[in-house]
Coordinates of C-alpha atoms and ligand atoms in Angstrom, one line a residue:
X1 CA 91.6 91.4 129.8
X2 CA 94.5 93.0 131.9
X3 CA 92.7 95.9 133.7
X4 CA 96.1 97.4 135.2
X5 CA 97.4 97.5 131.5
X6 CA 94.2 99.3 130.3
X7 CA 94.1 101.6 133.3
X8 CA 97.6 102.7 132.7
X9 CA 97.0 103.2 129.0
X10 CA 93.9 105.4 129.7
X11 CA 96.0 107.6 132.2
X12 CA 98.9 107.7 129.6
X13 CA 96.3 108.6 126.8
X14 CA 95.0 111.2 129.0
X15 CA 98.4 112.8 129.8
X16 CA 99.4 112.5 125.9
X17 CA 96.3 114.6 125.0
X18 CA 97.2 117.2 127.5
X19 CA 100.7 117.3 126.4
X20 CA 99.9 117.0 122.7
X21 CA 97.4 119.9 122.7
X22 CA 100.0 122.2 124.6
X23 CA 102.9 121.3 122.3
X24 CA 100.8 121.7 119.1
X25 CA 99.5 125.2 120.2
X26 CA 103.3 126.0 120.7
X27 CA 104.7 124.6 117.7
X28 CA 101.8 125.7 115.3
X29 CA 102.7 129.3 116.2
X30 CA 106.4 128.9 115.3
X31 CA 106.1 126.5 112.2
X32 CA 105.0 126.8 108.8
X33 CA 104.0 123.1 108.5
X34 CA 103.0 121.5 105.1
X35 CA 99.2 121.3 104.6
X36 CA 97.1 118.1 105.5
X37 CA 94.0 116.7 107.3
X38 CA 93.6 118.6 110.5
X39 CA 94.8 116.4 113.3
X40 CA 93.0 115.4 116.6
X41 CA 95.0 115.3 119.7
X42 CA 97.1 112.1 120.4
X43 CA 95.5 110.3 117.4
X44 CA 96.5 112.9 114.9
X45 CA 95.1 112.1 111.6
X46 CA 95.3 108.3 112.1
X47 CA 91.5 107.8 112.8
X48 CA 90.7 109.8 109.5
X49 CA 93.2 108.2 107.1
X50 CA 93.6 104.8 108.7
X51 CA 96.3 102.2 108.5
X52 CA 96.7 101.5 105.0
X53 CA 98.9 104.3 103.7
X54 CA 99.5 102.7 100.4
X55 CA 100.6 104.6 97.2
X56 CA 97.1 105.0 96.0
X57 CA 95.8 106.4 99.0
X58 CA 98.7 108.8 99.4
X59 CA 98.3 109.8 95.8
X60 CA 94.5 110.9 96.4
X61 CA 95.7 112.9 99.4
X62 CA 98.3 114.6 97.3
X63 CA 95.6 115.6 94.9
X64 CA 93.5 117.2 97.9
X65 CA 96.4 118.7 99.9
X66 CA 99.3 119.1 97.3
X67 CA 102.8 118.0 96.4
X68 CA 104.2 118.1 100.0
X69 CA 101.7 117.2 102.9
X70 CA 101.8 116.3 106.4
X71 CA 100.2 113.6 108.1
X72 CA 100.5 113.4 112.1
X73 CA 100.0 109.7 112.7
X74 CA 99.9 109.6 116.5
X75 CA 103.3 110.9 117.6
X76 CA 105.0 110.3 114.1
X77 CA 105.2 113.0 111.5
X78 CA 104.8 111.5 108.1
X79 CA 105.6 113.9 105.1
X80 CA 104.5 112.7 101.7
X81 CA 106.2 114.2 98.7
X82 CA 104.7 114.0 95.2
X83 CA 105.9 116.0 92.6
X84 CA 109.2 115.5 90.7
X85 CA 110.5 118.8 91.7
X86 CA 110.2 117.9 95.5
X87 CA 111.6 114.4 94.9
X88 CA 114.6 116.0 93.4
X89 CA 115.1 118.4 96.4
X90 CA 114.8 115.3 99.0
X91 CA 116.9 112.8 97.0
X92 CA 119.3 114.9 95.1
X93 CA 119.6 118.6 96.3
X94 CA 119.1 118.0 99.8
X95 CA 120.3 114.4 99.7
X96 CA 122.3 114.7 103.0
X97 CA 119.6 116.5 105.0
X98 CA 116.9 113.7 103.9
X99 CA 119.3 110.9 103.6
X100 CA 118.6 109.0 106.8
X101 CA 116.0 106.2 107.5
X102 CA 113.3 106.0 110.3
X103 CA 112.8 102.7 111.7
X104 CA 109.5 101.9 113.3
X105 CA 109.4 99.5 116.4
X106 CA 109.3 96.3 114.1
X107 CA 112.0 97.5 111.8
X108 CA 114.1 98.5 115.0
X109 CA 114.0 94.8 116.0
X110 CA 114.7 93.3 112.6
X111 CA 117.7 95.4 112.1
X112 CA 119.3 95.2 115.5
X113 CA 118.5 98.9 116.0
X114 CA 120.1 99.9 112.7
X115 CA 123.3 97.8 112.7
X116 CA 122.5 97.0 109.1
X117 CA 122.9 99.3 105.9
X118 CA 119.5 99.7 104.6
X119 CA 117.7 101.0 107.7
X120 CA 120.7 103.0 109.3
X121 CA 120.8 106.7 109.4
X122 CA 123.1 108.8 107.1
X123 CA 126.6 108.9 108.6
X124 CA 129.9 107.0 109.2
X125 CA 128.2 103.5 109.6
X126 CA 126.2 103.7 106.7
X127 CA 129.1 105.0 104.6
X128 CA 131.2 102.1 105.7
X129 CA 128.6 99.4 105.1
X130 CA 128.0 100.7 101.7
X131 CA 131.6 100.8 100.9
X132 CA 132.2 97.2 102.2
X133 CA 129.3 96.0 100.2
X134 CA 130.0 97.7 97.0
X135 CA 133.0 95.6 95.7
X136 CA 131.4 92.1 96.4
X137 CA 127.9 93.0 95.1
X138 CA 127.4 96.0 93.2
X139 CA 130.0 96.4 90.2
X140 CA 130.1 95.3 86.5
X141 CA 132.7 92.9 87.6
X142 CA 130.2 91.0 89.7
X143 CA 127.8 91.1 86.7
X144 CA 130.4 89.7 84.4
X145 CA 131.4 87.1 87.0
X146 CA 127.9 85.8 87.8
X147 CA 125.8 86.4 84.6
X148 CA 126.4 82.9 83.4
X149 CA 125.1 81.5 86.7
X150 CA 122.1 83.5 86.3
X151 CA 121.6 82.3 82.9
X152 CA 122.0 78.6 83.9
X153 CA 119.4 79.3 86.8
X154 CA 116.9 80.6 84.2
X155 CA 117.5 77.5 82.1
X156 CA 117.1 75.2 85.0
X157 CA 113.5 77.0 85.4
X158 CA 112.8 76.5 81.7
X159 CA 113.9 72.6 82.0
X160 CA 111.9 72.2 85.2
X161 CA 108.6 73.9 83.8
X162 CA 109.0 71.9 80.2
X163 CA 109.3 68.7 82.4
X164 CA 106.2 69.3 84.1
X165 CA 103.2 68.1 81.9
X166 CA 100.7 70.0 84.3
X167 CA 102.4 73.2 83.2
X168 CA 101.1 73.0 79.8
X169 CA 97.6 72.0 80.6
X170 CA 96.2 73.5 83.8
X171 CA 99.2 75.6 84.7
X172 CA 101.5 76.0 87.6
X173 CA 102.3 78.8 90.1
X174 CA 105.6 79.9 88.4
X175 CA 106.5 82.1 91.3
X176 CA 107.4 79.1 93.4
X177 CA 110.2 77.9 90.9
X178 CA 111.3 81.5 90.3
X179 CA 111.6 82.2 93.9
X180 CA 114.2 79.2 94.2
X181 CA 116.0 80.5 91.2
X182 CA 116.2 84.2 92.9
X183 CA 117.5 82.4 96.1
X184 CA 120.1 80.8 93.9
X185 CA 121.1 83.9 92.0
X186 CA 121.9 85.8 95.2
X187 CA 123.1 82.8 97.3
X188 CA 125.8 82.1 94.7
X189 CA 127.0 85.6 94.9
X190 CA 126.9 85.7 98.6
X191 CA 127.9 82.2 99.6
X192 CA 129.1 80.5 96.4
X193 CA 126.1 78.0 97.1
X194 CA 122.8 77.0 95.7
X195 CA 119.6 74.9 96.3
X196 CA 119.0 71.8 94.1
X197 CA 115.4 70.9 95.2
X198 CA 112.4 73.1 96.3
X199 CA 111.9 70.7 99.3
X200 CA 115.6 71.0 100.5
X201 CA 114.7 71.4 104.3
X202 CA 117.3 74.3 104.5
X203 CA 115.7 76.2 101.8
X204 CA 112.3 75.5 103.1
X205 CA 113.3 77.0 106.5
X206 CA 115.0 79.9 105.0
X207 CA 112.0 80.8 102.8
X208 CA 109.5 80.3 105.7
X209 CA 111.6 82.7 108.0
X210 CA 112.1 85.3 105.4
X211 CA 108.4 85.1 104.5
X212 CA 107.6 85.7 108.1
X213 CA 109.9 88.7 108.4
X214 CA 108.5 90.3 105.5
X215 CA 104.9 89.6 106.6
X216 CA 105.5 91.0 110.0
X217 CA 107.5 93.9 109.0
X218 CA 105.1 95.1 106.2
X219 CA 102.1 94.6 108.0
X220 CA 99.8 97.5 109.2
X221 CA 98.6 95.6 112.0
X222 CA 101.1 97.1 114.5
X223 CA 100.7 100.7 113.4
X224 CA 98.8 101.6 116.5
X225 CA 101.5 101.0 118.9
X226 CA 104.2 102.5 116.6
X227 CA 102.1 105.6 116.2
X228 CA 101.1 106.0 119.8
X229 CA 103.6 104.9 122.3
X230 CA 101.2 104.8 125.4
X231 CA 99.5 101.9 123.5
X232 CA 102.9 100.0 122.9
X233 CA 102.2 97.6 125.8
X234 CA 99.4 96.0 123.5
X235 CA 102.0 95.2 121.1
X236 CA 104.1 93.1 123.4
X237 CA 102.9 89.8 122.0
X238 CA 103.5 91.1 118.3
X239 CA 106.8 92.5 119.3
X240 CA 107.9 89.2 121.0
X241 CA 107.2 86.9 117.9
X242 CA 109.3 89.6 115.9
X243 CA 112.0 89.0 118.3
X244 CA 111.8 85.5 118.1
X245 CA 111.6 85.2 114.1
X246 CA 114.6 87.8 114.1
X247 CA 116.8 85.6 116.6
X248 CA 116.0 82.4 114.7
X249 CA 116.7 83.9 111.5
X250 CA 120.1 85.5 112.3
X251 CA 121.1 82.2 113.9
X252 CA 120.0 80.3 110.6
X253 CA 122.4 82.6 108.7
X254 CA 125.2 82.3 111.3
X255 CA 125.1 78.6 111.8
X256 CA 124.3 77.3 108.2
X257 CA 126.0 79.9 106.0
X258 CA 128.4 82.3 107.5
X259 CA 130.1 79.9 110.0
X260 CA 130.1 77.2 107.1
X261 CA 131.9 79.9 104.8
X262 CA 134.4 80.7 107.7
X263 CA 135.3 77.0 108.1
X264 CA 135.8 76.5 104.2
X265 CA 137.6 79.8 103.9
X266 CA 140.0 79.0 106.8
X267 CA 141.4 76.2 104.6
X268 CA 141.0 77.6 101.2
X269 CA 140.2 81.3 101.2
X270 CA 141.0 82.2 97.4
X271 CA 140.7 80.8 94.2
X272 CA 143.2 79.7 91.7
X273 CA 143.7 83.4 90.7
X274 CA 144.2 84.2 94.3
X275 CA 140.9 86.1 94.4
X276 CA 138.5 85.9 97.4
X277 CA 135.7 83.6 96.1
X278 CA 132.3 85.1 97.1
X279 CA 130.9 88.1 98.6
X280 CA 130.9 86.8 102.2
X281 CA 134.5 86.3 102.0
X282 CA 135.1 90.0 101.3
X283 CA 132.7 91.0 104.1
X284 CA 134.5 88.5 106.6
X285 CA 137.7 90.2 105.6
X286 CA 136.3 93.7 106.7
X287 CA 135.4 91.8 110.0
X288 CA 138.9 90.6 110.4
X289 CA 140.3 93.9 109.7
X290 CA 138.2 95.2 112.5
X291 CA 136.0 97.5 110.3
X292 CA 132.9 96.0 111.1
X293 CA 131.6 93.5 113.7
X294 CA 130.2 90.0 113.6
X295 CA 126.6 91.4 114.1
X296 CA 127.1 93.7 111.0
X297 CA 128.1 90.8 108.8
X298 CA 124.9 89.0 109.9
X299 CA 122.8 92.1 109.1
X300 CA 124.3 92.4 105.6
X301 CA 123.3 88.9 105.1
X302 CA 119.7 89.8 106.3
X303 CA 119.6 93.0 104.1
X304 CA 120.4 91.1 101.0
X305 CA 117.8 88.3 101.7
X306 CA 115.0 91.0 101.9
X307 CA 116.4 93.9 99.6
X308 CA 117.5 91.7 96.9
X309 CA 115.5 88.7 96.5
X310 CA 111.9 89.7 97.1
X311 CA 112.0 93.0 95.1
X312 CA 113.3 91.3 92.1
X313 CA 111.0 88.4 92.4
X314 CA 108.1 90.6 92.8
X315 CA 109.2 92.4 89.8
X316 CA 109.5 89.3 87.5
X317 CA 106.3 88.3 88.8
X318 CA 104.5 91.5 88.0
X319 CA 106.1 91.3 84.5
X320 CA 104.8 87.9 83.7
X321 CA 101.3 88.8 84.9
X322 CA 101.4 91.8 82.8
X323 CA 102.6 89.7 79.7
X324 CA 99.9 86.9 80.2
X325 CA 97.2 89.7 80.3
X326 CA 98.8 91.4 77.1
X327 CA 99.0 88.7 74.8
X328 CA 100.0 91.0 71.8
X329 CA 102.8 92.4 73.8
X330 CA 104.0 89.1 74.8
X331 CA 104.1 88.0 71.1
X332 CA 105.9 91.3 70.0
X333 CA 108.4 90.6 72.8
X334 CA 108.8 86.9 71.4
X335 CA 109.2 88.1 67.7
X336 CA 111.8 90.6 68.8
X337 CA 113.8 87.9 70.5
X338 CA 113.4 85.5 67.5
X339 CA 114.3 88.1 65.0
X340 CA 117.4 89.3 66.8
X341 CA 118.8 86.3 68.0
X342 CA 117.2 83.4 66.0
X343 CA 114.5 81.0 67.2
X344 CA 115.7 79.0 70.0
X345 CA 119.1 80.8 70.5
X346 CA 118.8 81.4 74.3
X347 CA 119.0 85.1 75.8
X348 CA 122.1 85.9 77.6
X349 CA 123.0 88.9 79.4
X350 CA 124.9 90.6 76.7
X351 CA 121.9 90.0 74.6
X352 CA 119.7 91.9 76.7
X353 CA 121.3 95.1 75.6
X354 CA 120.3 94.2 72.0
X355 CA 116.7 94.0 72.8
X356 CA 114.9 97.1 73.2
X357 CA 111.5 95.8 73.5
X358 CA 112.5 93.7 76.4
X359 CA 114.1 96.7 78.0
X360 CA 110.9 98.6 77.5
X361 CA 108.8 95.8 78.8
X362 CA 110.9 95.8 82.0
X363 CA 110.7 99.5 82.3
X364 CA 106.9 99.5 81.9
X365 CA 106.7 96.8 84.5
X366 CA 108.7 98.9 87.0
X367 CA 106.7 102.0 86.3
X368 CA 103.1 100.4 86.5
X369 CA 104.0 97.9 89.2
X370 CA 106.6 99.5 91.2
X371 CA 107.8 97.0 93.9
X372 CA 108.9 99.6 96.3
X373 CA 106.3 102.3 95.3
X374 CA 107.1 104.7 98.3
X375 CA 110.9 104.1 98.3
X376 CA 112.3 102.9 101.6
X377 CA 111.2 105.8 104.1
X378 CA 113.7 108.8 104.3
X379 CA 114.3 110.9 107.2
X380 CA 115.6 114.2 108.2
X381 CA 117.7 113.9 111.5
X382 CA 117.5 117.9 111.8
X383 CA 114.6 120.4 111.2
X384 CA 114.5 121.1 107.5
X385 CA 112.8 123.1 104.9
X386 CA 110.9 121.5 101.8
X387 CA 108.9 123.5 99.3
X388 CA 109.0 126.4 101.6
X389 CA 107.5 124.5 104.5
X390 CA 108.9 123.5 107.6
X391 CA 109.8 119.8 108.1
X392 CA 110.3 118.8 111.7
X393 CA 113.3 116.8 112.6
X394 CA 112.8 113.1 112.4
X395 CA 109.8 113.2 110.1
X396 CA 109.3 110.2 108.1
X397 CA 109.5 111.2 104.3
X398 CA 107.7 109.1 101.6
X399 CA 108.6 110.0 98.3
X400 CA 105.5 108.5 96.3
X401 CA 107.5 107.3 93.3
X402 CA 104.6 105.3 92.1
X403 CA 102.6 108.5 91.9
X404 CA 105.4 110.4 90.0
X405 CA 105.3 107.5 87.5
X406 CA 101.5 107.1 87.2
X407 CA 100.3 110.8 87.3
X408 CA 98.3 111.6 84.3
X409 CA 99.7 115.1 84.6
X410 CA 102.9 113.9 83.4
X411 CA 102.3 110.7 81.6
X412 CA 100.1 109.7 78.6
X413 CA 97.3 107.3 79.7
X414 CA 99.5 106.1 82.7
X415 CA 97.1 103.3 83.7
X416 CA 97.9 101.4 80.4
X417 CA 100.5 99.0 80.2
X418 CA 102.3 100.1 77.2
X419 CA 106.0 99.3 76.9
X420 CA 106.1 101.3 73.6
X421 CA 105.9 104.5 75.6
X422 CA 109.7 103.9 76.5
X423 CA 110.6 103.6 72.7
X424 CA 108.5 106.5 71.7
X425 CA 107.7 109.6 74.0
X426 CA 109.6 108.4 76.8
X427 CA 112.6 107.1 74.9
X428 CA 115.0 109.0 76.9
X429 CA 113.9 107.8 80.3
X430 CA 116.1 105.4 82.2
X431 CA 115.4 103.1 85.3
X432 CA 118.6 104.6 86.8
X433 CA 116.9 107.9 87.7
X434 CA 117.8 110.5 84.9
X435 CA 114.2 112.1 85.2
X436 CA 112.6 112.5 88.5
X437 CA 109.2 111.3 87.2
X438 CA 110.7 107.8 86.9
X439 CA 112.7 106.8 90.1
X440 CA 112.0 102.8 90.7
X441 CA 115.2 102.4 92.4
X442 CA 115.3 106.1 94.0
X443 CA 118.2 108.3 93.1
X444 CA 121.1 109.7 95.0
X445 CA 122.9 108.5 98.0
X446 CA 120.3 106.2 99.4
X447 CA 119.3 104.9 95.9
X448 CA 119.3 101.2 95.2
X449 CA 122.8 99.9 94.5
X450 CA 121.2 96.6 93.5
X451 CA 119.8 98.0 90.2
X452 CA 123.0 96.9 88.6
X453 CA 122.1 93.2 89.3
X454 CA 118.4 93.5 89.2
X455 CA 118.0 94.7 85.5
X456 CA 120.2 92.0 84.0
X457 CA 118.4 89.3 86.1
X458 CA 115.1 90.6 85.0
X459 CA 116.1 90.7 81.3
X460 CA 117.5 86.9 81.3
X461 CA 114.5 85.7 83.2
X462 CA 111.5 87.3 81.6
X463 CA 113.4 86.9 78.2
X464 CA 114.0 83.2 78.5
X465 CA 110.5 82.5 79.8
X466 CA 108.9 84.4 76.7
X467 CA 111.2 82.8 74.1
X468 CA 110.6 79.2 75.4
X469 CA 106.9 79.4 76.3
X470 CA 103.6 80.8 75.5
X471 CA 102.4 82.2 78.6
X472 CA 98.5 82.0 79.2
X473 CA 95.9 82.4 82.0
X474 CA 94.7 78.9 83.2
X475 CA 91.6 77.2 81.5
X476 CA 88.5 79.0 81.8
X477 CA 89.9 82.4 82.8
X478 CA 90.3 85.1 80.6
X479 CA 92.8 87.2 82.6
X480 CA 95.1 86.9 85.7
X481 CA 93.9 88.8 88.7
X482 CA 96.3 91.6 89.2
X483 CA 94.9 93.0 92.4
X484 CA 97.8 94.6 94.4
X485 CA 98.9 93.9 98.1
X486 CA 100.5 96.8 99.5
X487 CA 102.6 97.0 102.8
X488 CA 104.6 99.5 104.9
X489 CA 106.5 100.3 101.5
X490 CA 106.1 97.3 99.3
X491 CA 103.8 96.3 96.6
X492 CA 103.4 92.9 95.1
X493 CA 100.6 90.9 93.4
X494 CA 97.9 89.7 96.0
X495 CA 97.2 86.4 94.3
X496 CA 100.3 84.3 93.2
X497 CA 98.8 83.3 89.7
X498 CA 98.6 79.9 88.2
X499 CA 100.2 80.2 84.6
X500 CA 99.8 77.9 81.7
X501 CA 103.4 77.5 80.1
X502 CA 103.1 75.9 76.7
X503 CA 106.5 74.8 75.6
X504 CA 107.5 76.3 72.1
X505 CA 109.1 73.8 69.6
X506 CA 112.2 75.2 67.6
Ligands
HEM601 C1 113.6 95.1 91.1 C2 114.2 95.0 91.9 C3 114.6 96.0 92.8 C4 113.9 97.1 93.1 C5 112.8 97.6 92.6 C6 114.6 97.9 94.2 C7 114.3 99.2 94.7 C8 115.0 99.7 95.6 C9 114.4 101.1 96.3 C10 113.3 101.9 95.8 C11 115.4 101.4 97.3 C12 115.2 102.6 98.2 C13 115.7 103.9 97.5 C14 115.5 105.2 98.4 O1 115.0 105.0 99.6 O2 115.8 106.2 97.9 C15 116.4 100.4 97.2 C16 117.4 100.5 98.3 C17 118.1 99.4 98.5 N1 118.3 98.1 97.6 FE1 117.1 97.7 95.9 N2 115.6 97.1 94.6 C18 115.7 96.1 94.0 C19 116.8 95.1 93.9 C20 117.9 95.2 94.7 C21 118.9 94.1 94.5 C22 119.0 92.8 93.7 C23 119.7 94.3 95.7 C24 120.8 93.7 96.2 C25 121.4 92.7 95.6 C26 119.1 95.7 96.3 C27 119.7 96.2 97.4 C28 119.3 97.4 97.9 C29 120.0 97.9 99.3 C30 121.2 97.5 100.1 C31 119.3 99.3 99.5 C32 119.5 100.2 100.5 C33 120.4 101.4 99.9 C34 120.5 102.2 101.0 O3 119.9 102.6 102.1 O4 121.8 103.0 100.9 N3 118.0 96.0 95.8 N4 116.1 99.4 96.4

């Protein structure tokens, strides 16, 4: 035990108690803060509400305290927004005021203090990064250019699963193969490259490092040091590991992908039509023009690795799990594909627009099993007003998008997985956010630009799996376990399920 450290921390705590009491007395008199549990000095509400601030815990707090509530987590103010009207206010009407991001101590490390795009505050740097990323990643042209690759990648998954006799008998963890598919879908766009084998050592390193990054960042284990700065010295070990993972990962992106691409591009920067070949060529051109620096380039690669690959993979995994657990819905989807395209005619991106039930299955998956249920935390740089309350500057603002889409006051039997709702009573609701009850990708300035890629990839992948296989739980199991694992703002399935995939014969 480091007694000096403990002594310092205790002294710090005492000073913080006194300071917090004085400040809260002074502030409380002036401000009309949102309701919430009564905080105690220094710890605020942390000891009452605990570490796991997941979408369900926050929804039950909203039922007690209302559509806007304030949690004092040590020194951090956390504002939770739980109604469509107030979500509109945060994401749209006051989109500039609430358009920044907070970073906790760990995200600070992984984003180099906000040199990336996802976690940077609203301002010139964010605008520039978003503009530079739009042409190479987020346009219909990119979809048109890459959709055949996505179809090929999904076909390769189908072939591999068909070729594995275990898949049809005891089952396989489909997620593993789908993960390589998602890497290939994104690495083709980014670097014009792909991985052939799951045991490719570079792929294994990349996957392991990205996995570590997610685990370390989404964990609740470091909350105490983030909420209560005097306890931060106890986080030293954790933060050192984060820094090592970050450095190794960024170096891997640089040495094996960005520098490789630079070498190739210096001899042959364009294709036959004189076009730059892949996303990183565009990003490197922005660097050459002096618009961004080398670190920014690497943090763009970092952002895509996390924001694009995992979110889409989690959503595919959730969709498949729900279809296994609802065989009648799975069969209805298969019938739609067989009827509209003809048995064995493989789903392509343009076909997905002709398959309303497939679209409804995807929307329902994103509603019930939202991959980013609290959106990425927003933040107000200045003092602001929301729903008649004062929101102190630099509050972390969580929009509980999952609760907006699962609140029985607004949805019929929301706990049911029922895609039909999106063809019946909710037929007008789109994933792009035309209704503030349903914002799985956010809305407005900080909304997900990747929706344009995510929806077709989900359609192609889920469509192809269902048309080529009967997907079932493993022998002796009636249903898949769909327990959730939440993180700082992520939601994925707790156990990666083994799934039996019985090939269909056409
Ligand atoms: C099913 C898959 C996906 C889901 C559910 C999802 C969801 C989200 C959500 C909820 C946000 C935050 C919105 C907000 O804070 O208001 C977000 C931000 C973002 N997403 Fe996605 N996303 C997905 C796929 C993708 C893909 C494929 C890409 C890139 C190719 C991507 C890139 C980004 C970026 C760069 C941001 C940050 C935007 C900003 O801060 O300005 N996402 N996403």
